XYZ file of C-alpha atoms in Angstrom:
255
model
C 75.519 182.607 -0.089
C 72.822 183.052 -2.688
C 70.396 180.170 -3.061
C 68.951 179.123 -6.362
C 66.007 176.950 -7.416
C 67.527 173.801 -8.896
C 65.010 173.922 -11.736
C 65.927 177.392 -12.892
C 68.767 178.424 -15.131
C 70.489 181.710 -14.165
C 70.640 184.096 -17.175
C 73.597 186.301 -16.930
C 74.646 189.032 -19.355
C 78.280 189.776 -18.754
C 78.249 192.573 -21.336
C 81.037 193.779 -23.521
C 84.496 192.507 -22.308
C 88.044 191.902 -23.520
C 88.520 188.395 -24.983
C 90.788 187.297 -22.076
C 88.068 188.085 -19.569
C 85.499 186.060 -21.555
C 87.782 183.112 -21.841
C 88.727 183.351 -18.173
C 84.936 183.372 -17.301
C 84.412 180.166 -19.285
C 87.107 178.616 -17.123
C 85.595 179.857 -13.891
C 82.099 178.810 -14.804
C 83.249 175.269 -15.533
C 85.147 174.985 -12.232
C 82.342 176.537 -10.171
C 79.830 174.215 -11.854
C 82.019 171.103 -11.182
C 82.303 172.155 -7.547
C 78.474 172.526 -7.291
C 78.702 176.268 -6.454
C 76.341 177.506 -9.224
C 73.152 176.528 -10.934
C 72.855 176.015 -14.690
C 74.010 179.169 -16.447
C 72.858 180.740 -19.712
C 75.348 183.514 -20.424
C 75.252 186.218 -22.960
C 78.536 187.671 -23.856
C 80.109 190.241 -26.174
C 83.727 190.818 -27.205
C 85.859 193.789 -27.841
C 87.392 193.273 -31.229
C 89.317 189.992 -31.025
C 90.379 186.921 -32.937
C 89.814 183.533 -31.204
C 91.450 180.412 -32.315
C 90.083 176.939 -31.518
C 91.672 175.013 -28.630
C 93.929 172.901 -30.895
C 94.841 175.601 -33.325
C 98.006 177.734 -33.726
C 97.506 181.467 -33.867
C 100.503 181.939 -36.032
C 99.056 179.505 -38.654
C 95.453 180.744 -38.582
C 95.766 184.536 -37.976
C 97.537 187.515 -39.477
C 99.256 188.410 -36.210
C 100.966 191.469 -37.665
C 97.685 192.956 -38.681
C 96.156 192.167 -35.333
C 98.997 193.905 -33.509
C 98.736 196.984 -35.836
C 95.002 197.243 -35.363
C 94.882 196.504 -31.629
C 92.882 193.204 -32.182
C 93.242 190.947 -29.165
C 94.176 187.248 -29.758
C 92.863 184.495 -27.516
C 92.300 180.762 -27.444
C 88.953 179.153 -26.845
C 88.250 176.133 -24.585
C 86.271 174.714 -27.336
C 87.601 173.261 -30.721
C 86.803 174.485 -34.266
C 88.235 177.164 -36.463
C 89.334 180.737 -35.912
C 86.596 183.321 -35.252
C 86.538 187.068 -35.488
C 84.502 188.904 -32.887
C 83.504 192.553 -32.609
C 80.982 194.364 -30.423
C 78.188 193.871 -33.017
C 78.033 190.042 -32.462
C 76.384 188.240 -29.643
C 77.758 185.134 -27.952
C 75.560 182.726 -25.940
C 76.501 179.813 -23.869
C 75.174 177.070 -21.594
C 77.107 175.764 -18.592
C 75.498 172.885 -16.725
C 75.636 169.345 -15.506
C 74.971 166.913 -18.273
C 71.817 165.581 -16.772
C 70.234 169.031 -16.947
C 69.669 168.499 -20.717
C 68.109 165.675 -22.778
C 70.084 162.392 -22.970
C 72.193 161.390 -25.996
C 75.649 161.682 -27.315
C 77.322 164.952 -28.129
C 76.117 165.025 -31.733
C 72.491 164.520 -30.621
C 72.836 167.114 -27.912
C 74.363 169.633 -30.356
C 71.418 169.052 -32.695
C 68.926 169.763 -29.903
C 70.648 172.917 -28.653
C 71.094 174.229 -32.207
C 67.466 173.570 -33.090
C 66.431 175.529 -29.946
C 68.603 178.417 -30.999
C 67.407 178.278 -34.588
C 63.807 178.318 -33.498
C 64.517 181.396 -31.427
C 66.194 183.241 -34.226
C 63.342 182.449 -36.538
C 61.127 184.566 -34.326
C 63.034 187.539 -35.764
C 61.523 186.740 -39.192
C 64.404 184.672 -40.684
C 64.257 180.974 -41.609
C 66.936 179.616 -39.383
C 67.644 175.947 -39.142
C 70.294 173.564 -37.880
C 72.998 172.427 -40.339
C 75.087 169.427 -39.190
C 77.467 169.184 -37.572
C 77.137 172.313 -35.541
C 76.054 175.360 -37.506
C 72.808 177.354 -37.808
C 71.983 178.591 -41.311
C 69.558 180.860 -43.081
C 68.902 180.172 -46.802
C 72.041 178.014 -46.918
C 74.321 180.666 -45.363
C 75.819 180.307 -41.951
C 74.648 182.747 -39.293
C 75.771 180.926 -36.164
C 78.549 178.577 -35.343
C 78.521 176.515 -32.162
C 80.757 174.075 -30.258
C 80.950 172.407 -26.909
C 83.153 170.421 -24.548
C 82.562 168.128 -21.633
C 84.673 168.451 -18.483
C 83.829 165.460 -16.550
C 79.991 165.707 -16.092
C 79.951 169.416 -16.786
C 79.046 170.788 -20.244
C 80.101 174.146 -21.765
C 78.262 174.682 -25.107
C 78.600 177.966 -26.835
C 77.419 179.702 -30.019
C 77.512 183.064 -31.776
C 74.970 185.144 -33.691
C 76.204 187.275 -36.519
C 74.177 190.436 -36.072
C 76.457 192.355 -38.484
C 79.576 191.273 -40.387
C 82.529 193.147 -41.901
C 83.831 190.468 -44.336
C 86.793 192.491 -45.755
C 88.115 193.112 -42.198
C 87.529 189.382 -41.230
C 89.598 188.298 -44.226
C 92.420 190.712 -43.231
C 92.489 189.172 -39.718
C 92.505 185.590 -40.956
C 95.674 184.329 -42.573
C 94.627 184.866 -46.141
C 97.358 186.008 -48.630
C 97.019 189.635 -49.667
C 96.821 188.661 -53.305
C 93.644 186.727 -52.575
C 91.935 189.563 -50.732
C 89.984 190.667 -53.895
C 86.305 191.160 -54.712
C 85.891 187.479 -55.655
C 87.115 186.338 -52.175
C 84.660 188.685 -50.456
C 81.798 187.623 -52.667
C 82.660 183.932 -52.051
C 82.413 184.360 -48.277
C 79.190 186.386 -48.663
C 77.651 183.429 -50.403
C 78.411 181.214 -47.512
C 77.967 183.513 -44.464
C 75.260 186.079 -43.567
C 74.084 188.322 -40.774
C 70.785 189.458 -39.342
C 71.433 192.949 -40.679
C 71.894 191.618 -44.220
C 68.693 189.450 -43.865
C 66.471 192.023 -42.188
C 67.751 195.222 -43.731
C 68.907 196.532 -40.335
C 70.502 195.148 -37.280
C 68.018 194.226 -34.512
C 68.480 195.409 -31.008
C 70.784 193.103 -29.042
C 68.126 192.757 -26.306
C 65.644 191.449 -29.016
C 68.173 188.767 -30.070
C 68.736 187.717 -26.509
C 64.968 187.498 -25.852
C 64.193 185.284 -28.924
C 67.071 182.957 -28.029
C 65.730 182.429 -24.549
C 62.207 181.876 -26.038
C 63.673 179.152 -28.259
C 65.211 177.424 -25.452
C 62.127 177.546 -23.318
C 59.984 176.177 -26.058
C 62.283 173.430 -27.413
C 64.158 172.277 -24.344
C 61.719 173.250 -21.617
C 64.241 175.425 -19.780
C 63.176 177.796 -17.015
C 65.096 181.029 -16.598
C 65.601 183.677 -14.011
C 67.722 186.802 -14.661
C 70.580 187.553 -12.346
C 74.119 188.655 -11.819
C 77.365 186.632 -12.026
C 77.562 184.499 -8.918
C 80.079 185.489 -6.247
C 81.683 182.057 -6.529
C 82.572 182.799 -10.156
C 83.877 186.230 -9.477
C 86.226 184.847 -6.765
C 87.764 182.461 -9.139
C 88.288 184.981 -11.957
C 91.717 186.427 -11.064
C 93.470 183.041 -11.198
C 91.759 182.190 -14.427
C 92.752 185.523 -15.980
C 96.354 184.886 -15.199
C 96.159 181.468 -16.864
C 94.675 182.781 -20.139
C 97.078 185.620 -20.350
C 100.043 183.225 -20.115
C 102.136 182.904 -23.280
C 101.944 179.116 -23.120
C 98.104 179.212 -23.226
C 98.063 181.751 -26.044
C 100.707 179.936 -28.095
C 102.265 183.194 -29.357
């Protein structure tokens, strides 16, 4: 069994995966953490093109399922709440899995602020003026560049966020349940006024490794976290097949 320094967080990059694998990994990380099998985890993740609804949402109400089927866009349900999200390989996901006492005290709102401020500080190192926007977004010049959300499972926290490195707004609107008659230039312009990406702000998309580095720097500086790079723990890999079966079940998906 691999031994870990209790003070160090294990940084794991699980790479580009289908949505069901990423959701199953969230489940297994929560379980392995609750059983004391793993240290605090900071995971970077990327998705094959997919549409994710929040835990309490209905895919049929939130997504254009016919378009998703035609385009081969996977549909999945997150463990966390919030609205529907569209992922593609250009975007970066990041998440923390830990026991609650591993982070500063406070309620969920205070903790969300601290985590988002750390992520915003990191993103600002790329040359953008990122800042926390209550309740749980990170914005640049008034436009959202990252959404976040978290859940507590007993004493275990899963807190996750995204970074919009690039963004295809017309395609995003096709995936979401927006009536065709409203998919015009005005709708696209309206979204562009509220959402942005690193590519739009910087003129080109930064390397994904550069985004990962500044995020870790932000968490080191603002939350005092210490990181070691590593692979997915064996305990997590062993739990993955059962979790995959759960997230592939029609009852979980709601479709």
